[in-house]
Coordinates of C-alpha atoms and ligand atoms in Angstrom, one line a residue:
M1 CA 22.3 14.1 -13.5
V2 CA 18.9 15.4 -12.5
R3 CA 16.9 16.2 -15.5
D4 CA 16.0 19.8 -16.0
N5 CA 14.4 19.5 -19.4
A6 CA 11.2 18.0 -20.7
A7 CA 9.2 19.4 -17.9
P8 CA 5.5 19.5 -18.7
D9 CA 4.0 22.9 -19.0
P10 CA 3.0 24.2 -15.6
S11 CA -0.7 23.6 -15.2
T12 CA -3.4 24.5 -12.8
H13 CA -2.7 21.1 -11.1
D14 CA 0.9 21.7 -10.3
R15 CA 0.0 23.0 -6.8
Y16 CA -1.2 20.2 -4.6
R17 CA -4.8 20.7 -3.5
A18 CA -6.3 18.2 -1.1
V19 CA -9.9 17.3 -1.6
T20 CA -11.6 16.2 1.6
R21 CA -15.0 15.8 3.2
T22 CA -15.0 19.5 4.1
N23 CA -14.3 20.9 0.6
I24 CA -15.6 18.3 -1.9
D25 CA -18.8 20.2 -2.4
R26 CA -16.7 23.1 -3.9
C27 CA -15.4 20.8 -6.7
S28 CA -17.2 21.1 -10.0
Q29 CA -17.4 17.3 -10.3
W30 CA -19.4 17.0 -7.1
Q31 CA -22.6 18.2 -8.8
R32 CA -22.2 15.4 -11.3
L33 CA -22.9 12.8 -8.6
D34 CA -26.5 11.9 -7.9
P35 CA -27.8 12.9 -4.5
E36 CA -27.7 9.4 -3.2
L37 CA -24.1 9.0 -4.0
R38 CA -23.2 12.4 -2.5
E39 CA -25.0 11.3 0.7
A40 CA -23.0 8.0 0.7
V41 CA -19.7 9.9 0.4
M42 CA -20.6 12.2 3.3
T43 CA -21.9 9.3 5.4
V44 CA -19.0 6.9 5.0
S45 CA -16.4 9.6 5.2
A46 CA -17.6 10.4 8.7
V47 CA -16.3 6.9 9.6
L48 CA -13.4 6.2 7.2
P49 CA -10.9 8.9 6.3
F50 CA -11.4 10.5 2.9
R51 CA -8.9 12.4 1.0
T52 CA -8.2 12.7 -2.7
N53 CA -6.7 15.6 -4.7
A54 CA -7.3 17.8 -7.7
Y55 CA -4.9 15.8 -9.9
V56 CA -6.7 12.6 -9.2
M57 CA -10.1 14.3 -9.7
D58 CA -9.2 16.1 -12.9
E59 CA -6.8 13.7 -14.6
L60 CA -7.4 10.1 -13.4
I61 CA -11.1 9.7 -12.7
D62 CA -13.3 9.2 -15.7
W63 CA -16.4 10.9 -14.5
D64 CA -18.5 9.4 -17.3
R65 CA -17.9 6.0 -15.7
V66 CA -18.6 7.0 -12.1
P67 CA -19.4 5.3 -9.8
D68 CA -17.7 2.3 -11.5
D69 CA -14.6 4.1 -12.5
P70 CA -11.6 2.4 -10.8
M71 CA -9.9 5.6 -9.6
F72 CA -13.2 6.8 -8.2
R73 CA -13.6 3.6 -6.3
L74 CA -10.1 3.8 -5.1
T75 CA -10.4 7.1 -3.4
F76 CA -14.2 7.7 -2.8
P77 CA -16.0 6.1 0.0
M78 CA -19.1 4.1 -1.0
A79 CA -22.1 3.0 1.1
A80 CA -21.3 -0.7 0.7
M81 CA -18.0 -0.2 2.5
L82 CA -19.9 -0.3 5.8
E83 CA -22.4 -2.8 7.1
E84 CA -25.8 -1.8 6.2
H85 CA -27.0 -1.1 9.7
D86 CA -23.8 0.9 10.5
Y87 CA -24.3 2.9 7.4
Q88 CA -27.9 3.6 8.2
R89 CA -27.0 4.7 11.8
V90 CA -24.5 7.3 10.7
R91 CA -26.6 8.4 7.8
D92 CA -29.6 8.9 10.0
L93 CA -27.6 10.8 12.6
I94 CA -26.3 13.2 9.8
R95 CA -29.8 13.5 8.4
A96 CA -31.1 14.4 11.9
G97 CA -28.4 17.1 12.3
A98 CA -26.8 15.3 15.2
E99 CA -24.0 16.9 17.2
K100 CA -20.5 16.2 15.9
G101 CA -19.7 14.3 19.1
E102 CA -22.6 12.0 18.7
I103 CA -21.6 11.2 15.1
E104 CA -18.0 10.7 16.1
S105 CA -19.0 8.3 18.9
A106 CA -21.0 6.2 16.5
A107 CA -18.1 6.3 14.0
N108 CA -15.6 5.1 16.7
T109 CA -17.8 2.1 17.5
I110 CA -17.9 1.1 13.9
R111 CA -14.1 1.7 13.4
A112 CA -13.4 -0.6 16.4
K113 CA -15.0 -3.4 14.5
L114 CA -12.9 -2.9 11.4
N115 CA -9.6 -4.3 12.7
P116 CA -7.8 -1.1 12.2
H117 CA -4.4 -2.3 13.5
P118 CA -3.5 -5.8 12.8
A119 CA -1.8 -6.1 16.0
G120 CA 1.3 -8.2 15.7
Q121 CA 2.7 -5.2 14.0
M122 CA 2.8 -3.6 17.4
S123 CA 3.9 -6.6 19.4
H124 CA 5.9 -8.9 17.3
N125 CA 8.2 -6.9 15.2
V126 CA 9.3 -3.8 17.2
P127 CA 13.1 -3.7 17.5
H128 CA 15.1 -2.3 20.4
V129 CA 18.2 -0.2 20.6
D130 CA 20.1 -0.3 23.9
G131 CA 17.1 -2.0 25.5
E132 CA 14.7 0.7 24.3
P133 CA 11.9 -0.2 21.9
I134 CA 11.9 1.8 18.7
P135 CA 8.2 2.2 17.8
G136 CA 8.9 3.7 14.3
M137 CA 10.7 0.6 13.1
Q138 CA 9.9 -3.1 12.4
H139 CA 12.3 -5.9 11.9
K140 CA 10.4 -9.0 10.8
Y141 CA 12.8 -10.6 8.2
R142 CA 16.5 -11.0 8.9
E143 CA 17.7 -8.8 6.1
T144 CA 15.1 -6.1 6.0
V145 CA 14.1 -3.3 8.3
L146 CA 11.0 -1.2 7.8
F147 CA 11.1 2.4 9.0
F148 CA 8.1 4.7 9.4
P149 CA 9.4 8.2 9.5
S150 CA 7.2 10.4 11.7
H151 CA 7.0 13.0 9.0
G152 CA 5.7 10.5 6.4
Q153 CA 2.5 9.3 8.1
T154 CA 0.0 10.6 5.6
C155 CA -0.5 10.3 1.8
H156 CA -1.4 12.5 -1.2
A157 CA -4.8 10.7 -1.3
Y158 CA -6.2 7.9 0.8
C159 CA -6.9 4.5 -0.8
T160 CA -10.3 3.3 0.3
F161 CA -9.0 -0.3 0.8
C162 CA -6.0 0.6 2.9
F163 CA -5.6 -0.9 6.4
R164 CA -3.5 2.1 7.3
W165 CA -6.6 4.3 7.6
A166 CA -6.4 4.0 11.3
Q167 CA -3.3 6.2 11.2
F168 CA -5.2 9.0 9.4
I169 CA -7.9 9.5 12.0
G170 CA -5.8 10.9 14.7
D171 CA -5.4 7.9 17.0
D172 CA -1.9 8.5 18.2
D173 CA -1.5 5.1 19.8
L174 CA -1.6 3.6 16.3
K175 CA 1.3 5.6 14.9
F176 CA 4.6 4.0 14.4
A177 CA 6.1 7.4 14.2
N178 CA 9.8 7.7 15.0
K179 CA 11.7 10.8 14.2
E180 CA 14.9 9.6 15.5
A181 CA 16.9 8.9 12.4
G182 CA 19.9 8.4 14.7
Q183 CA 18.2 5.5 16.4
L184 CA 17.7 3.9 13.0
R185 CA 21.4 4.2 12.2
R186 CA 22.4 2.8 15.6
Y187 CA 20.1 -0.1 15.1
L188 CA 21.5 -0.8 11.6
E189 CA 25.1 -0.6 12.9
Q190 CA 24.3 -3.1 15.6
H191 CA 22.6 -5.4 13.0
P192 CA 24.9 -5.8 10.0
E193 CA 22.7 -8.7 8.8
V194 CA 20.3 -6.0 7.6
T195 CA 21.0 -5.2 4.0
D196 CA 17.7 -3.5 3.1
V197 CA 16.0 -0.5 4.7
L198 CA 12.4 0.2 3.6
F199 CA 11.1 3.7 4.2
T200 CA 7.3 3.4 4.4
G201 CA 4.3 5.2 5.9
G202 CA 1.8 6.6 5.0
D203 CA 4.0 7.8 2.2
P204 CA 7.6 9.0 2.9
M205 CA 7.4 11.1 -0.3
I206 CA 5.0 13.4 1.4
M207 CA 8.1 14.7 3.3
K208 CA 10.0 17.7 2.2
A209 CA 13.3 16.8 0.6
K210 CA 15.3 18.3 3.3
V211 CA 13.5 16.4 6.0
F212 CA 13.8 13.1 4.1
E213 CA 17.5 13.8 3.6
T214 CA 18.1 13.7 7.4
Y215 CA 17.0 10.1 7.4
I216 CA 18.9 9.2 4.2
D217 CA 22.1 10.8 5.6
E218 CA 22.1 8.4 8.5
V219 CA 21.4 5.4 6.4
L220 CA 24.2 6.3 4.0
R221 CA 26.6 6.1 6.9
V222 CA 25.9 2.4 7.4
E223 CA 28.1 0.3 5.1
S224 CA 26.2 -2.9 5.6
V225 CA 23.1 -1.4 4.0
R226 CA 23.0 -2.2 0.4
T227 CA 19.5 -1.3 -0.7
V228 CA 17.3 1.6 0.2
R229 CA 13.7 1.1 -0.6
I230 CA 11.0 3.7 -0.6
G231 CA 7.4 2.5 -0.5
T232 CA 5.3 5.2 -2.2
K233 CA 2.1 5.9 -3.9
S234 CA 3.2 9.5 -4.9
V235 CA 4.2 8.2 -8.4
A236 CA 0.5 7.6 -9.0
Y237 CA -1.4 10.1 -6.8
W238 CA 1.0 13.0 -7.1
P239 CA 3.8 12.5 -9.8
Q240 CA 4.4 16.3 -9.6
R241 CA 6.4 15.3 -6.5
F242 CA 9.2 14.5 -8.9
V243 CA 8.6 17.0 -11.7
T244 CA 7.1 20.4 -10.6
D245 CA 7.0 20.5 -6.8
A246 CA 9.3 23.2 -5.5
D247 CA 11.7 20.7 -4.1
A248 CA 11.3 18.0 -6.8
R249 CA 14.9 18.4 -8.0
D250 CA 16.2 18.3 -4.4
M251 CA 14.4 15.0 -3.9
L252 CA 15.9 13.6 -7.1
R253 CA 19.4 14.8 -6.0
I254 CA 18.9 12.8 -2.8
F255 CA 18.1 9.8 -5.0
E256 CA 21.3 10.4 -6.9
R257 CA 23.3 10.6 -3.8
V258 CA 22.0 7.2 -2.8
T259 CA 22.9 5.6 -6.1
E260 CA 26.2 7.4 -6.3
S261 CA 27.1 6.0 -2.9
G262 CA 27.0 2.5 -4.5
K263 CA 23.7 1.5 -2.8
H264 CA 20.7 0.4 -4.8
L265 CA 17.7 2.6 -4.6
A266 CA 14.3 1.0 -5.3
L267 CA 11.1 2.9 -5.3
M268 CA 8.4 0.5 -4.5
G269 CA 5.8 2.2 -6.6
H270 CA 2.3 1.5 -5.6
Y271 CA 0.4 1.4 -8.9
N272 CA -3.1 0.0 -8.7
H273 CA -4.2 0.6 -12.3
A274 CA -2.7 1.4 -15.7
V275 CA -4.6 4.7 -15.8
E276 CA -2.2 5.9 -13.2
L277 CA 0.5 5.7 -15.8
S278 CA -1.6 7.3 -18.6
T279 CA -0.7 11.0 -18.0
E280 CA 2.3 12.7 -19.3
I281 CA 3.4 13.9 -15.9
S282 CA 3.2 10.4 -14.4
R283 CA 5.5 9.2 -17.2
E284 CA 7.8 12.1 -16.8
A285 CA 8.1 11.3 -13.1
V286 CA 9.1 7.7 -14.0
R287 CA 11.7 9.1 -16.5
R288 CA 13.2 11.5 -13.9
I289 CA 13.3 8.9 -11.1
R290 CA 15.0 6.4 -13.4
A291 CA 17.5 9.0 -14.6
T292 CA 18.8 9.2 -11.0
G293 CA 19.9 5.5 -11.2
A294 CA 16.9 4.3 -9.1
N295 CA 14.7 1.5 -10.1
I296 CA 10.9 1.5 -9.8
R297 CA 9.2 -1.7 -8.8
M298 CA 5.5 -2.0 -9.2
Q299 CA 3.2 -3.5 -6.6
S300 CA -0.5 -3.5 -5.7
P301 CA -3.1 -5.5 -4.0
L302 CA -5.8 -7.2 -6.1
I303 CA -8.9 -5.2 -5.2
R304 CA -12.5 -5.9 -6.1
H305 CA -14.1 -3.1 -8.0
I306 CA -10.8 -1.6 -8.9
N307 CA -8.4 -4.0 -10.6
D308 CA -10.2 -7.4 -10.4
S309 CA -9.6 -8.5 -14.0
A310 CA -6.7 -10.1 -15.8
D311 CA -6.9 -7.3 -18.5
A312 CA -6.4 -4.6 -15.9
W313 CA -3.2 -6.3 -14.5
A314 CA -1.8 -7.3 -17.9
D315 CA -2.3 -3.7 -19.0
L316 CA -0.6 -2.3 -15.9
W317 CA 2.4 -4.6 -16.1
V318 CA 2.9 -4.2 -19.8
T319 CA 2.6 -0.4 -19.6
G320 CA 5.0 -0.3 -16.6
T321 CA 7.6 -2.5 -18.3
Q322 CA 7.5 -0.3 -21.4
L323 CA 8.3 2.7 -19.2
G324 CA 11.2 0.8 -17.5
C325 CA 9.4 -0.1 -14.3
V326 CA 9.7 -3.7 -12.9
P327 CA 6.5 -5.6 -12.1
Y328 CA 7.1 -6.9 -8.6
Y329 CA 4.1 -8.1 -6.5
M330 CA 0.4 -8.7 -6.7
F331 CA -0.8 -8.8 -3.1
V332 CA -4.0 -10.2 -1.7
E333 CA -6.2 -7.7 0.1
R334 CA -6.0 -8.2 3.8
D335 CA -8.4 -8.5 6.7
T336 CA -9.1 -5.0 7.8
G337 CA -11.2 -2.0 7.0
A338 CA -13.8 -2.6 4.4
K339 CA -12.4 -6.0 3.5
S340 CA -15.7 -7.6 2.6
Y341 CA -16.2 -4.9 0.0
F342 CA -12.8 -5.3 -1.6
E343 CA -11.7 -8.9 -1.1
L344 CA -11.7 -11.8 -3.5
P345 CA -11.3 -15.5 -2.7
L346 CA -7.7 -16.8 -3.1
A347 CA -8.8 -19.1 -5.9
E348 CA -10.1 -16.2 -7.9
C349 CA -7.0 -14.1 -7.2
W350 CA -4.8 -16.9 -8.5
E351 CA -7.0 -17.3 -11.7
I352 CA -6.7 -13.5 -12.4
F353 CA -2.9 -13.6 -11.8
Q354 CA -2.4 -16.6 -14.0
A355 CA -4.5 -15.2 -16.8
A356 CA -2.7 -11.9 -16.7
Y357 CA 0.7 -13.5 -16.5
Q358 CA 0.1 -15.7 -19.5
R359 CA -0.3 -12.6 -21.6
L360 CA 3.0 -11.0 -20.5
P361 CA 6.2 -10.9 -22.4
G362 CA 9.2 -12.4 -20.6
T363 CA 10.5 -9.0 -19.6
A364 CA 7.3 -8.4 -17.5
R365 CA 7.3 -11.8 -15.9
T366 CA 9.3 -10.5 -12.9
V367 CA 6.0 -10.2 -11.0
R368 CA 5.1 -12.6 -8.2
G369 CA 1.7 -13.3 -6.7
P370 CA -0.9 -13.5 -5.5
S371 CA 1.0 -13.1 -2.2
M372 CA -0.4 -12.6 1.3
S373 CA 1.7 -10.7 3.8
C374 CA 0.6 -12.8 6.8
F375 CA 2.0 -13.5 10.2
P376 CA 4.7 -16.0 9.3
G377 CA 5.8 -14.3 6.1
K378 CA 4.9 -13.7 2.5
C379 CA 2.7 -16.6 1.5
H380 CA 2.6 -17.1 -2.3
V381 CA -0.4 -18.9 -3.9
L382 CA 1.4 -21.0 -6.6
G383 CA -1.9 -22.5 -7.8
V384 CA -4.6 -25.1 -7.4
S385 CA -3.8 -28.7 -8.0
E386 CA -4.8 -32.2 -7.0
V387 CA -2.8 -34.2 -4.5
A388 CA -3.6 -37.8 -4.0
G389 CA -7.0 -37.2 -5.5
E390 CA -7.8 -34.2 -3.3
K391 CA -8.0 -30.6 -4.6
A392 CA -5.5 -28.4 -2.9
F393 CA -3.8 -25.0 -2.9
V394 CA -0.1 -25.1 -3.7
L395 CA 1.7 -22.5 -1.6
E396 CA 5.2 -21.4 -0.7
F397 CA 6.7 -18.7 1.4
L398 CA 8.6 -16.1 -0.6
Q399 CA 9.8 -14.5 2.7
A400 CA 9.5 -15.8 6.3
R401 CA 10.4 -15.1 9.8
D402 CA 11.9 -18.5 9.7
P403 CA 14.2 -18.4 6.6
S404 CA 14.2 -22.2 6.5
L405 CA 10.6 -22.2 5.3
V406 CA 11.3 -20.0 2.2
R407 CA 10.6 -21.6 -1.2
R408 CA 9.4 -24.9 0.2
P409 CA 6.1 -25.9 -1.5
F410 CA 3.3 -26.9 0.8
F411 CA -0.4 -27.7 0.5
A412 CA -3.6 -26.5 2.0
K413 CA -7.1 -28.0 1.6
F414 CA -8.9 -26.3 -1.3
D415 CA -11.5 -23.9 -0.1
P416 CA -13.2 -21.8 -2.8
T417 CA -14.3 -19.2 -0.3
A418 CA -11.0 -18.8 1.6
S419 CA -9.6 -15.3 1.2
W420 CA -6.6 -15.3 3.7
Y421 CA -3.9 -17.5 5.0
D422 CA -5.5 -18.0 8.4
E423 CA -8.7 -19.5 6.8
L424 CA -6.6 -22.3 5.3
E425 CA -6.1 -25.8 6.7
P426 CA -3.1 -28.0 6.1
L427 CA -3.7 -30.7 3.6
S428 CA -1.8 -33.3 5.6
A429 CA 0.3 -33.6 8.7
S430 CA 3.5 -32.8 6.7
D431 CA 2.0 -29.4 5.9
E432 CA 1.3 -28.4 9.5
P433 CA 4.7 -26.8 10.2
F434 CA 3.8 -24.2 7.5
F435 CA 0.6 -23.1 9.3
I436 CA 1.9 -20.8 12.0
R437 CA -0.5 -18.8 14.0
P438 CA 0.4 -15.7 16.1
E439 CA 0.7 -16.3 19.8
V440 CA -2.1 -13.8 20.4
P441 CA -5.0 -15.3 18.5
T442 CA -6.9 -12.0 18.2
T443 CA -4.1 -10.4 16.3
P444 CA -3.9 -12.0 12.9
L445 CA -0.9 -10.0 12.0
T446 CA 1.3 -9.1 9.3
V447 CA 4.0 -6.7 8.6
R448 CA 3.3 -4.6 5.6
D449 CA 4.1 -1.1 4.8
G450 CA 1.4 1.3 3.8
H451 CA 1.5 0.2 0.2
D452 CA 0.8 -3.3 0.6
L453 CA 1.8 -3.8 1.5
V454 CA 5.0 -4.5 0.8
A455 CA 8.2 -5.8 -0.1
N456 CA 9.8 -6.4 3.2
Ligands
SF4_1 S1 -2.2 2.3 0.3 FE1 -0.5 3.7 0.6 S2 -1.1 5.6 -0.5 FE2 -3.0 4.3 -0.1 S3 -3.8 5.2 1.8 FE3 -2.5 3.3 2.3 S4 -0.5 4.1 2.8 FE4 -1.6 5.8 1.7

């Protein structure tokens, strides 16, 4: 049954209010930022999309810690996210009062350098129904289809590290939108090997319940689908979605319909930091979602300046487990957008993962990582070791286009600076089959949903 009780008192934050470049100066917190920081926000947000909301501003950011506060870094653009000369160019245009078109043109030039659309997503994974491509869908692994509903291509706030930013700046060619829920059903019916459907975005929970239901209705008609996954950051950025939004109960009833149909419903909750689970409303959202029979699995990339410590991860996983969520994945930040600002070398990612994992109780050791969603699959860094006297990364695929590669340990030459799969070299000839490059060398692609990201 959908819970009616225990709703937090309605507060001023119950109505969603987006905070963007155009209205940030009307927020009381804006004046707390020093002028240099304000200029940086206005400059970088002319290039990268910026959106946060009143709940994040009022409840999650600790303004006494700004600019180092993790939630501030997660949603506010910073000068170092752009190359210095790019930053100066846009800043100088703004200072000089340049025309909007001139600023936009400079911004487009910079965006083009930031690898906004890791391309294999477009070319390698698009499925077909009756000979027609379905651009709102990806089928990379045998048992899982990713679906990008056209109505779910935005988010309650934008993460500064997110490679999906290209979708938010109005470039239609980059959208995977597909509103044809019927096409999804037909594809699933023609592919009974698909047991899992992952709704992703953007954020599918941005949709009204009645819109989301049109997609779910079609999926529920397909018997071979056993698990419905929803990749969402709403549990962190806007937990009101499940508590006080006008159609919160309708959404929870849809969840119940899925679980009552005998299918498993998994919310792939994108939690970057334990502070996102510190508010009463975020915990109430977890309780209500779980009361529908759905599970919440927690996943996040490891991001410099935001969660780059073992303490942060252990805290997140222990807190989540206490609330009944399942720690699932730690991802490696990928090669797009402001990667150089956020990335960490793989060796460091592994050290942080290991140190956090060692502090967990067994119930929280469900988590895997650090994992790269790269072209051939999900590449898991198992550790650093020595093989025949040579230092090496020990790796495995948790998921792969070629299922025969899964869970077979292999080795790469140790490189303390490597931060992604395609920077690694096989340790020996026997490791070479595991180093698969995309056919188009300029498209170092991956399939991830918007939150990783994700568990495909
Ligand atoms: S990580 Fe998820 S919530 Fe954040 S901007 Fe990307 S798609 Fe949106």
